[in-house]
Amino acid sequence: MSTNKRISEAYRYIEPNLFIIGLFGSIGFPAYYFIWTYLFPQPYENLPLRLVCMVLFVPFAIKDYMPKLFLRYKEKHFVFTICFGLPFFFCYMMIHNEWSIEWIMSFMAAIFLSIIIIYDWLLILISTTIAACTAAFIGYLTMGNISHGFHYSYVIVFSFSYFTGICFNYRNRIEIESKQLFSRSFSNGIAHEMRNPLSALYTSQEVLLELLPESLNDDPKHSRLISNAEITNLRNIIKENISIINNGHSTINLLLNSIDSQKISPHSFHHFSIGDVLNDTLDVYGYQTKSDRDLVLLQINKDNILFGNDILLRYVFFNLLKNSFYYKEKANFKIFISVYSKKNETIISVKDYGKGIPLALIKNIFSEYYTSGKKNNTGLGLSFCKKVIDAFAGSIECYSKENISTTFIIRLPSISSPIVDKIKYDLMTMKSILYIGNQSKILSDINHLAFFYNFTLHRKKNSSHNIVDIDSDNYDCIIIDINSVNSHLLRKIRNKIDTTTINIIFVSHTDYDNKIILSDTYKPYLFEYNHLEVLQKKLISQLFSKRKPNNSLPSPASVAKNRIMIVDDNVSLRLYSGILLKNAGYDVVEADNGLTALNYLQEATVDLILIDSQMPVMSGIEATKEIRTNNKYYAHQHIPIICYSGSLDENQKESFINVGMTDLLLKPTSKAILLRTVNKWLQA
């Protein structure tokens, strides 16, 4: 593990306690000057050195109010401050006080504090060694003889303190990491078991959607005992089910990501409409009876755009609705949801006229595992809701009158508030942005923004060779100087990014003669460049806005009679993909594992392979290695091989590309994305 990564992990480990550390450091250093000078006088004291230590610790106590530029160096400042303020300071003072008992004990305490704060043993060893040696060297320069009062037995005592502390801290760390590993493994197991039925359900729904005609007129020869209205209803139901399944997959991924750090990860945060979230929640909530929907009344005084994750917020509303409906049998039961704005925040009120909560119990309802007598209740719902709202930089409160009503008040900051700006600034450091073009002025401005926000900037010149090499999944946003590319090149770019949700910015210049006309699909992403601030606002807006992939499909006339092989041990998924590809005009052959696929390729040719990564007999990874390296499959060594897998994390993606896979698709995927991806690689 690299030193920078060790520093980052150590900082993340102690970050929740930095305020306490900063408070004690900024107060303790000057306070002990008076203690050792007047109450228990020591031979040597150094007020300027103590003030330096105090200044170094102050940013910990006010870290939420530090300027944005400081945040870039916060991890390095953390390690330097602990190294300077603990082992260096106490070793230096111990030497100047001629190895007195008070300062020997203080130095031992500093060692233990260093171990507690910086849990990484190698960082502790390096920092303590450097600090102690530096203190001894400066002491020698200022005092000359630093051995007065020193005894070699002290080295044994210090070494024992150090290694004992390291051993106990390491044991504690291993225990914590093992619990986290168990939680992740348990969650991954649950997610895997949930994905299988969801995938099968998705398959059946989209196959039905494919087989059902648009209306009776599409199939006049075949009589059906079904009306056009019923067909419309069936198609709408299927589409809703597909949407619910997609949301379920997204929720699973979000929950798993949040478990990793015991808090909600902000990586998926974006702009969303509170009105859309609430309306969607009420539309798809699992009511026990149809009449339950009439018990919920929604009033939105003003729809606001907020910053967070719409799926997680919907989960919060699901939980509040579930808790409210528990007491729906009470007379005159109703649920009122209202949204209104106040200053720089949006306030959401969820009020039910149910049983109410006793005043003495309200303080506990957001605690983990706390239940208020409801059957089959884990006590995790409201605590997770609070974590979600806290992650959005908001707050959630509960007010209740026993046997009358219960009200939950959610306060969320506006997207223009300083606290949201800070979250976005922190997230920008993890963004990767690609610029395509030759205009020096805009490149200079983007470099300026990259320095300020600390995001990663890549650049490709407007050549066809460079465009083909773009892997759009590696970038969070692509900025294209539209006046620097021709129509043919622009079409290649669009084909590369159409099947993803990557954000795009097309920049045009009013003083350029080379004009390219964009279709209506891409016009919202076009703006005329005139100033750095305009580009800055556009970039931030696009990075945190959700873009849907272009779902327009290639026309049947443009599809050649290519042969595609589907390799998957799941029969229903082979059926699903096969029907979609056949209806799009492709020839399709199927194989149930990698070995069957290889046997077929020795006797016939295909133009593209869709292959699962994990299968019995021979996996997709092993089959891909054979195709790319074995001369028996020379005719297929350069054809597109698309990994069509149910699980794709970053490490897996890298390993799949390294073995020779051309592209990656997470199944189940929509018809549009499947066909566009296949068509893209067949035309490449």
XYZ file of C-alpha atoms in Angstrom:
684
model
C 0.000 0.000 0.000
C 1.366 3.428 -0.948
C 2.197 6.042 1.691
C -0.493 8.429 0.383
C -3.122 5.720 0.664
C -2.004 4.900 4.210
C -2.290 8.584 5.121
C -5.754 8.817 3.542
C -7.023 5.755 5.419
C -5.558 6.956 8.705
C -7.243 10.335 8.220
C -10.599 8.748 7.365
C -10.325 6.527 10.453
C -9.868 9.440 12.882
C -11.860 12.133 11.036
C -15.031 11.806 13.213
C -12.904 12.607 16.300
C -10.837 15.433 14.823
C -12.916 18.116 16.507
C -12.117 16.703 19.974
C -8.438 16.344 19.080
C -8.319 19.903 17.755
C -10.104 21.236 20.845
C -7.745 19.527 23.290
C -4.668 20.494 21.264
C -5.571 24.141 20.799
C -6.459 24.545 24.501
C -4.032 22.076 26.073
C -0.733 23.383 24.683
C -1.062 26.967 25.993
C -2.808 25.822 29.206
C 0.032 23.501 30.207
C 2.500 26.343 29.787
C 0.969 27.976 32.864
C 0.809 24.651 34.712
C 4.517 23.846 34.169
C 5.585 27.458 34.667
C 3.615 28.522 37.767
C 1.932 25.518 39.445
C 4.689 22.923 38.970
C 7.708 24.835 37.662
C 9.993 22.941 35.277
C 13.608 23.765 34.338
C 12.606 24.640 30.778
C 9.498 25.921 29.004
C 8.916 27.276 25.495
C 5.790 29.373 24.890
C 6.446 30.130 21.165
C 6.764 26.397 20.423
C 3.526 25.715 22.278
C 1.766 28.449 20.301
C 2.962 26.883 17.027
C 1.474 23.556 18.138
C -1.754 25.301 19.112
C -2.033 26.933 15.668
C -1.478 23.562 13.974
C -4.287 21.935 15.993
C -6.854 24.739 15.533
C -7.885 23.618 11.960
C -9.049 20.284 13.401
C -11.537 22.093 15.643
C -12.833 24.332 12.827
C -12.383 21.937 9.890
C -15.925 22.598 8.597
C -15.133 26.293 8.221
C -11.679 26.064 6.678
C -11.194 27.527 3.161
C -11.556 25.178 0.220
C -7.874 25.408 -0.700
C -6.924 23.993 2.721
C -9.086 20.905 2.167
C -6.738 19.753 -0.580
C -3.913 19.405 1.954
C -5.946 18.356 5.004
C -4.534 14.789 5.106
C -0.907 15.881 4.905
C -1.578 18.619 7.477
C -3.071 15.955 9.777
C 0.020 13.711 9.693
C 2.453 16.629 10.071
C 0.497 18.107 13.000
C 0.356 14.810 14.922
C 4.050 14.159 14.218
C 5.096 17.676 15.255
C 2.714 18.118 18.186
C 3.213 14.749 19.880
C 6.503 12.826 19.420
C 8.594 15.847 18.315
C 7.333 18.358 20.861
C 7.405 16.000 23.842
C 10.797 14.506 22.919
C 12.268 17.994 22.478
C 10.862 19.193 25.824
C 12.020 16.008 27.559
C 15.609 16.575 26.359
C 15.580 20.244 27.419
C 14.211 19.271 30.843
C 17.130 16.851 31.269
C 15.030 13.678 31.053
C 12.915 14.467 34.104
C 10.322 11.944 35.293
C 7.467 14.283 34.390
C 8.597 14.614 30.797
C 9.506 10.931 30.391
C 5.928 10.095 31.389
C 4.624 12.831 29.076
C 6.644 11.441 26.161
C 5.252 7.943 26.801
C 1.735 9.413 26.807
C 2.504 11.111 23.482
C 3.532 7.737 22.019
C 0.240 6.152 23.102
C -1.756 9.093 21.746
C 0.049 8.819 18.405
C -0.830 5.122 18.239
C -4.495 5.827 19.010
C -4.774 8.646 16.478
C -2.689 7.133 13.653
C -3.620 3.469 13.752
C -1.276 2.458 10.889
C 1.842 0.899 12.496
C 4.191 1.885 9.657
C 3.105 5.541 9.705
C 3.538 5.587 13.492
C 7.009 4.050 13.235
C 8.133 6.478 10.518
C 6.629 9.589 12.135
C 7.897 8.753 15.642
C 11.406 7.951 14.391
C 11.664 11.125 12.283
C 10.198 13.292 15.050
C 12.436 11.899 17.820
C 15.597 12.128 15.703
C 14.742 15.703 14.640
C 14.072 16.700 18.249
C 17.399 15.186 19.343
C 19.252 16.926 16.526
C 17.738 20.362 17.273
C 18.356 19.750 20.974
C 22.009 19.039 20.231
C 22.290 22.246 18.189
C 20.734 24.372 20.953
C 22.140 22.627 24.046
C 25.272 20.796 22.978
C 25.156 17.944 25.520
C 21.763 16.193 25.419
C 22.723 13.119 27.455
C 22.559 14.796 30.882
C 20.033 12.802 32.892
C 19.676 10.142 30.183
C 19.832 6.422 31.002
C 19.852 3.584 28.461
C 17.053 1.821 30.338
C 14.743 4.548 29.051
C 15.117 3.137 25.531
C 13.820 -0.221 26.763
C 10.841 1.427 28.465
C 9.999 3.527 25.389
C 10.326 0.526 23.062
C 8.085 -1.574 25.303
C 5.456 1.199 25.365
C 5.589 1.557 21.607
C 5.382 -2.124 20.640
C 2.777 -2.940 23.299
C 0.560 -0.130 22.060
C 1.037 -1.214 18.440
C 0.121 -4.846 19.212
C -3.064 -3.984 21.100
C -4.117 -1.393 18.530
C -3.434 -3.817 15.664
C -5.514 -6.528 17.352
C -8.387 -4.086 17.769
C -8.090 -3.010 14.140
C -8.152 -6.618 12.892
C -11.280 -7.311 14.931
C -13.053 -4.245 13.544
C -12.056 -5.051 9.965
C -13.228 -8.652 10.357
C -16.651 -7.406 11.478
C -16.805 -5.040 8.520
C -15.760 -7.858 6.184
C -18.523 -10.041 7.617
C -21.065 -7.257 7.103
C -19.978 -6.769 3.497
C -19.982 -10.511 2.800
C -23.406 -10.902 4.385
C -24.782 -7.973 2.416
C -23.254 -9.232 -0.835
C -24.854 -12.620 -0.230
C -28.265 -11.041 0.287
C -27.812 -8.855 -2.776
C -26.824 -11.857 -4.903
C -29.869 -13.845 -3.793
C -32.108 -10.846 -4.549
C -30.613 -10.194 -7.973
C -31.388 -13.672 -9.312
C -35.194 -13.452 -8.953
C -35.105 -9.804 -9.992
C -33.187 -10.723 -13.139
C -35.613 -13.515 -13.984
C -38.579 -11.187 -13.406
C -36.972 -8.523 -15.554
C -36.406 -11.075 -18.293
C -40.022 -12.236 -18.387
C -41.344 -8.672 -18.352
C -39.287 -7.365 -21.238
C -39.884 -10.522 -23.299
C -43.639 -10.050 -22.822
C -43.262 -6.419 -23.789
C -41.435 -7.506 -26.934
C -43.981 -10.158 -27.895
C -47.148 -8.155 -27.249
C -48.285 -6.140 -30.298
C -48.753 -2.413 -30.105
C -52.435 -2.944 -31.024
C -54.738 -5.553 -32.582
C -54.198 -4.031 -36.033
C -50.571 -5.188 -35.970
C -51.672 -8.816 -36.168
C -54.993 -8.949 -38.089
C -54.822 -12.644 -39.027
C -54.519 -13.920 -35.501
C -57.637 -13.583 -33.376
C -57.126 -12.577 -29.725
C -59.456 -12.477 -26.785
C -57.966 -9.205 -25.596
C -58.894 -5.597 -26.251
C -56.659 -2.726 -27.231
C -57.279 -1.127 -23.838
C -56.149 -4.301 -22.076
C -53.024 -4.463 -24.208
C -52.204 -0.861 -23.265
C -52.711 -1.627 -19.599
C -50.525 -4.738 -19.810
C -47.717 -2.813 -21.470
C -47.917 -0.030 -18.893
C -47.813 -2.535 -16.042
C -44.776 -4.260 -17.527
C -42.990 -0.957 -18.000
C -43.712 -0.025 -14.386
C -42.369 -3.384 -13.193
C -39.178 -2.877 -15.159
C -38.782 0.558 -13.613
C -39.308 -0.856 -10.107
C -36.738 -3.578 -10.720
C -34.200 -1.031 -11.960
C -34.810 1.049 -8.862
C -34.370 -2.061 -6.723
C -30.963 -2.729 -8.267
C -29.934 0.870 -7.730
C -31.084 0.749 -4.105
C -29.139 -2.469 -3.472
C -25.974 -0.881 -4.848
C -26.472 2.259 -2.773
C -27.063 0.291 0.431
C -23.982 -1.840 -0.155
C -21.865 1.229 -0.809
C -23.087 2.851 2.399
C -22.205 -0.232 4.466
C -18.544 0.050 3.483
C -18.010 3.194 5.530
C -20.880 2.906 8.022
C -22.369 6.022 6.504
C -24.105 7.093 3.333
C -21.647 7.646 0.514
C -22.202 10.942 -1.359
C -20.697 9.597 -4.610
C -24.131 9.100 -6.190
C -25.535 12.511 -5.171
C -27.122 14.655 -7.876
C -29.823 17.264 -8.449
C -33.396 16.002 -8.236
C -36.934 17.345 -7.983
C -38.612 16.808 -4.613
C -41.996 16.840 -6.378
C -40.927 14.030 -8.724
C -39.640 11.948 -5.806
C -42.828 12.315 -3.773
C -45.160 11.642 -6.706
C -43.102 8.622 -7.722
C -43.113 7.367 -4.114
C -46.877 7.537 -3.856
C -47.303 5.883 -7.265
C -45.113 2.819 -6.601
C -45.562 2.318 -2.837
C -46.857 -1.185 -2.034
C -50.312 -0.412 -0.657
C -52.124 -3.347 0.913
C -55.403 -2.259 -0.681
C -56.280 0.192 -3.447
C -58.181 2.346 -0.972
C -54.979 2.941 1.037
C -53.781 5.367 -1.621
C -56.747 7.630 -0.888
C -55.568 7.946 2.731
C -52.457 9.871 1.648
C -52.827 13.550 0.745
C -49.971 15.461 -0.900
C -49.586 19.232 -1.064
C -46.552 20.839 -2.706
C -46.534 24.623 -2.378
C -43.403 24.888 -4.489
C -41.366 22.189 -6.214
C -37.674 22.592 -5.394
C -34.507 21.098 -6.830
C -32.437 19.459 -4.095
C -29.051 17.775 -3.861
C -28.740 14.175 -2.727
C -29.996 10.859 -4.062
C -33.619 10.470 -5.135
C -33.658 6.700 -4.579
C -32.445 7.015 -0.998
C -34.927 9.792 -0.248
C -37.711 7.650 -1.663
C -36.586 4.898 0.716
C -37.028 7.398 3.578
C -40.602 8.133 2.496
C -41.320 4.412 2.070
C -40.248 3.862 5.663
C -42.303 6.748 7.025
C -45.365 5.563 5.104
C -44.916 2.004 6.359
C -44.722 3.224 9.959
C -47.804 5.394 9.500
C -49.923 2.695 7.843
C -49.242 0.379 10.795
C -52.075 2.185 12.615
C -54.391 2.794 9.644
C -57.303 1.013 11.371
C -57.712 3.938 13.733
C -60.805 6.020 13.094
C -60.303 9.071 10.831
C -56.792 7.914 9.916
C -55.086 10.096 7.301
C -51.545 10.900 6.174
C -50.745 14.463 5.130
C -47.505 15.189 3.241
C -46.690 18.830 2.584
C -43.701 20.595 1.036
C -42.863 24.254 1.483
C -39.831 26.549 1.384
C -38.379 28.673 4.147
C -35.270 30.806 3.653
C -32.550 28.527 2.187
C -34.184 25.192 2.921
C -37.013 22.942 1.830
C -39.238 21.605 4.602
C -41.146 18.332 4.171
C -43.803 17.404 6.708
C -45.178 13.850 6.977
C -48.075 13.809 9.454
C -50.310 10.863 10.288
C -53.328 10.698 12.574
C -52.444 7.344 14.063
C -51.627 6.159 17.537
C -48.915 8.701 18.267
C -45.717 8.194 20.257
C -45.337 8.801 24.015
C -43.177 11.858 24.718
C -40.674 9.793 26.734
C -39.980 7.522 23.726
C -39.488 10.126 20.989
C -35.841 10.717 21.909
C -35.031 7.065 21.106
C -36.827 6.498 17.813
C -33.792 7.301 15.623
C -31.528 4.942 17.612
C -30.444 1.704 15.947
C -32.356 -1.442 16.948
C -34.889 0.577 18.947
C -38.500 -0.534 18.480
C -41.694 0.837 19.981
C -43.639 -2.409 20.246
C -44.363 -3.054 16.555
C -44.204 -6.711 15.523
C -41.525 -7.831 13.041
C -39.717 -4.510 13.401
C -35.888 -4.539 13.368
C -35.502 -0.991 14.665
C -33.195 -0.091 11.764
C -35.595 1.815 9.487
C -35.703 5.224 11.166
C -32.016 5.121 12.113
C -31.143 4.567 8.463
C -33.540 7.359 7.465
C -31.642 9.701 9.774
C -28.333 8.638 8.203
C -29.740 9.446 4.768
C -31.005 12.892 5.771
C -27.760 13.642 7.645
C -25.804 12.713 4.518
C -27.929 15.234 2.584
C -26.757 17.862 5.145
C -30.317 18.082 6.429
C -32.152 17.138 9.597
C -35.141 15.017 10.591
C -37.218 15.566 13.715
C -40.253 13.904 15.225
C -43.139 15.517 17.079
C -46.042 13.534 18.439
C -49.183 13.771 20.547
C -50.132 10.441 22.027
C -53.348 8.984 20.548
C -53.661 11.994 18.229
C -50.890 12.354 15.619
C -47.214 11.945 14.714
C -45.296 14.409 12.536
C -41.875 13.961 10.954
C -40.220 17.176 9.794
C -37.421 16.870 7.223
C -35.311 19.943 6.474
C -33.084 19.866 3.393
C -30.771 22.692 2.256
C -31.218 24.366 -1.106
C -28.754 23.553 -3.879
C -27.291 27.073 -3.595
C -26.527 26.824 0.132
C -22.887 26.910 1.334
C -23.081 23.433 2.886
C -24.189 21.905 -0.437
C -21.413 23.818 -2.202
C -18.933 22.239 0.202
C -20.250 18.708 -0.494
C -19.963 19.342 -4.220
C -16.451 20.730 -3.790
C -15.387 17.571 -1.927
C -16.972 15.373 -4.590
C -15.237 17.268 -7.394
C -11.863 15.883 -6.271
C -13.075 12.412 -7.295
C -14.292 13.444 -10.760
C -12.542 12.623 -14.017
C -13.178 14.929 -16.977
C -12.181 14.561 -20.627
C -11.679 17.513 -22.966
C -11.770 16.967 -26.732
C -10.613 19.884 -28.840
C -7.768 22.189 -29.799
C -8.895 25.577 -28.496
C -6.126 26.872 -26.202
C -8.274 29.409 -24.326
C -10.878 26.904 -23.153
C -8.171 24.342 -22.341
C -6.433 26.947 -20.196
C -9.681 27.707 -18.364
C -10.429 24.025 -17.778
C -6.911 23.572 -16.378
C -7.628 26.475 -14.048
C -10.824 24.778 -12.844
C -8.983 21.459 -12.457
C -6.440 23.131 -10.174
C -9.133 24.833 -8.107
C -11.407 21.793 -7.705
C -8.591 19.210 -7.837
C -10.389 16.989 -10.356
C -8.539 14.836 -12.894
C -8.393 16.338 -16.377
C -7.676 14.313 -19.527
C -7.283 15.684 -23.003
C -7.583 14.109 -26.438
C -6.981 15.881 -29.691
C -9.707 15.787 -32.316
C -8.351 12.855 -34.286
C -10.321 9.799 -35.283
C -7.750 7.469 -33.731
C -8.051 9.134 -30.333
C -11.841 9.122 -30.392
C -12.047 5.372 -31.015
C -9.910 4.808 -27.912
C -12.324 6.624 -25.609
C -13.772 4.499 -22.834
C -16.616 6.729 -21.722
C -17.106 4.761 -18.494
C -13.794 6.155 -17.245
C -15.039 9.750 -17.258
C -17.695 11.650 -15.347
C -18.037 14.319 -18.011
C -16.821 14.899 -21.568
C -16.348 18.480 -22.771
C -16.299 18.722 -26.578
C -15.224 21.817 -28.473
C -17.793 21.427 -31.237
C -16.061 23.928 -33.540
C -12.919 21.776 -33.587
C -14.553 18.587 -34.868
C -16.272 17.705 -38.105
C -19.647 16.010 -38.464
C -18.175 12.536 -39.052
C -16.026 12.754 -35.935
C -18.913 14.119 -33.873
C -21.046 11.121 -34.881
C -18.312 8.763 -33.685
C -18.176 10.569 -30.354
C -21.936 10.333 -29.915
C -21.906 6.618 -30.704
C -19.307 6.154 -27.985
C -21.293 7.865 -25.237
C -24.912 7.251 -26.272
C -25.317 4.050 -24.270
C -24.041 5.500 -21.010
C -25.328 8.098 -18.583
C -22.127 10.109 -18.831
C -22.607 13.870 -18.848
C -21.726 15.852 -21.973
C -20.961 19.503 -22.619
C -20.770 20.784 -26.189
C -18.930 24.111 -26.332
C -19.410 26.435 -29.275
C -17.786 29.773 -30.165
C -19.675 32.655 -31.706
C -16.638 33.793 -33.717
C -16.114 30.436 -35.482
C -17.289 29.848 -39.058
C -17.348 26.043 -38.658
C -20.929 25.437 -37.552
C -22.304 22.003 -36.692
C -26.032 21.486 -36.269
C -26.955 19.237 -33.351
C -30.087 17.144 -33.118
C -32.732 18.009 -30.526
C -31.374 15.216 -28.298
C -28.094 17.039 -27.758
C -29.187 20.692 -27.837
C -29.647 20.868 -24.028
C -25.930 20.111 -23.634
C -24.790 22.913 -25.954
C -23.738 26.347 -24.749
C -21.794 29.253 -26.184
C -18.483 29.808 -24.464
C -17.649 33.355 -23.424
C -16.265 33.345 -19.868
C -14.656 31.073 -17.279
C -17.481 31.537 -14.760
C -20.068 30.409 -17.307
C -18.050 27.254 -17.986
C -17.662 26.661 -14.247
C -21.426 26.845 -13.621
C -22.195 24.663 -16.636
C -19.637 22.046 -15.590
C -20.913 21.771 -12.011
C -24.520 21.703 -13.218
C -23.831 18.884 -15.674
C -21.678 16.837 -13.303
C -24.436 16.688 -10.716
C -27.380 16.242 -13.093
C -28.608 12.818 -14.153
C -28.545 12.186 -17.890
C -30.551 9.366 -19.385
C -28.918 7.396 -22.186
C -30.191 8.030 -25.689
C -32.715 5.239 -26.130
C -33.255 5.670 -29.850
C -32.532 2.389 -31.616
C -30.764 1.738 -34.918
C -33.298 1.478 -37.728
C -33.825 -2.021 -39.190
C -32.433 -0.880 -42.517
C -29.110 0.001 -40.901
C -28.650 -3.389 -39.257
C -26.599 -5.870 -41.291
C -27.289 -9.600 -41.039
C -24.540 -10.112 -38.486
C -24.294 -13.278 -36.418
C -24.127 -12.872 -32.658
C -23.288 -15.592 -30.154
C -24.867 -15.458 -26.678
C -22.943 -17.472 -24.091
C -24.768 -17.796 -20.761
C -25.768 -20.648 -18.448
C -29.051 -18.845 -17.626
C -31.634 -20.125 -20.126
C -34.124 -17.303 -19.561
C -31.501 -14.586 -20.061
C -30.356 -16.261 -23.292
C -33.977 -16.339 -24.425
C -34.495 -12.678 -23.501
C -31.392 -11.409 -25.287
C -31.949 -13.701 -28.264
C -35.493 -12.481 -28.900
C -34.430 -8.827 -28.761
C -31.494 -9.382 -31.129
C -33.472 -11.537 -33.580
C -36.258 -8.967 -33.748
C -33.608 -6.342 -34.477
C -32.473 -8.313 -37.538
C -29.470 -10.284 -36.242
C -28.737 -13.994 -36.534
C -28.334 -15.477 -33.071
C -26.596 -18.642 -31.851
C -26.530 -19.764 -28.226
C -24.085 -21.607 -25.960
C -24.520 -22.577 -22.320
C -20.837 -22.300 -21.323
C -17.438 -21.239 -22.621
C -16.401 -24.700 -23.832
C -19.539 -25.095 -25.950
C -18.824 -21.678 -27.451
C -15.233 -22.613 -28.346
C -16.347 -25.844 -30.019
C -18.781 -23.868 -32.173
C -16.146 -21.288 -33.137
C -13.925 -24.030 -34.563
C -16.592 -24.864 -37.142
C -18.377 -21.538 -37.830
C -17.835 -17.798 -37.564
C -19.657 -15.105 -35.634
C -19.351 -11.305 -35.691
C -19.784 -10.555 -31.986
C -19.945 -12.486 -28.708
C -22.070 -11.669 -25.651
C -20.625 -13.742 -22.817
C -21.255 -14.186 -19.081
C -18.171 -13.987 -16.855
C -19.073 -16.852 -14.488
C -20.372 -20.175 -15.861
C -19.907 -23.876 -15.085
C -17.502 -26.025 -17.137
C -15.700 -22.964 -18.557
C -16.151 -19.330 -17.536
C -16.374 -16.393 -19.887
C -12.962 -15.191 -18.698
C -11.280 -18.486 -19.624
C -13.075 -18.626 -22.969
C -12.025 -15.061 -23.805
C -8.373 -15.877 -23.019
C -8.551 -18.851 -25.394
C -10.118 -16.824 -28.193
C -7.547 -14.031 -27.886
C -4.432 -16.223 -27.585
C -5.107 -19.618 -29.206
C -4.414 -19.804 -32.963
C -7.302 -22.280 -33.359
C -9.584 -19.258 -33.057
C -7.514 -16.982 -35.298
C -10.586 -15.843 -37.260
C -12.160 -14.532 -34.032
C -9.142 -13.076 -32.234
C -10.155 -9.498 -33.004
C -13.964 -9.635 -32.895
C -15.862 -7.701 -30.196
C -16.416 -9.739 -27.013
C -18.865 -8.058 -24.627
C -18.942 -9.235 -21.032
C -22.608 -9.485 -20.043
C -22.419 -10.012 -16.297
C -24.654 -9.625 -13.255
C -21.853 -8.122 -11.158
C -19.272 -5.575 -12.291
C -17.159 -3.725 -9.743
C -14.119 -1.618 -10.654
C -11.585 -4.405 -10.065
C -13.611 -6.846 -12.154
C -13.930 -4.334 -14.990
C -10.165 -3.893 -15.123
C -9.512 -7.637 -15.046
C -12.092 -8.292 -17.799
C -10.539 -5.672 -20.069
C -7.075 -7.083 -19.384
C -8.052 -10.587 -20.565
C -9.327 -9.168 -23.849
C -12.990 -8.279 -23.426
C -14.029 -5.317 -25.560
C -16.879 -3.858 -23.516
C -18.933 -4.518 -20.394
C -22.692 -4.658 -19.812
C -24.384 -5.106 -16.448
C -27.361 -7.447 -16.771
C -30.202 -7.098 -16.836
C -29.970 -4.105 -19.133
C -32.611 -2.402 -21.222
C -33.394 -3.292 -24.801
C -32.157 0.099 -25.993
C -28.756 -0.145 -24.321
C -28.242 -3.761 -25.436
C -29.005 -3.029 -29.093
C -27.068 0.229 -29.187
C -23.996 -1.399 -27.617
C -24.089 -4.309 -30.069
C -24.633 -1.976 -33.024
C -21.824 0.318 -31.857
C -19.200 -2.443 -31.845
C -20.366 -4.035 -35.068
C -19.939 -0.678 -36.809
C -16.619 0.221 -35.120
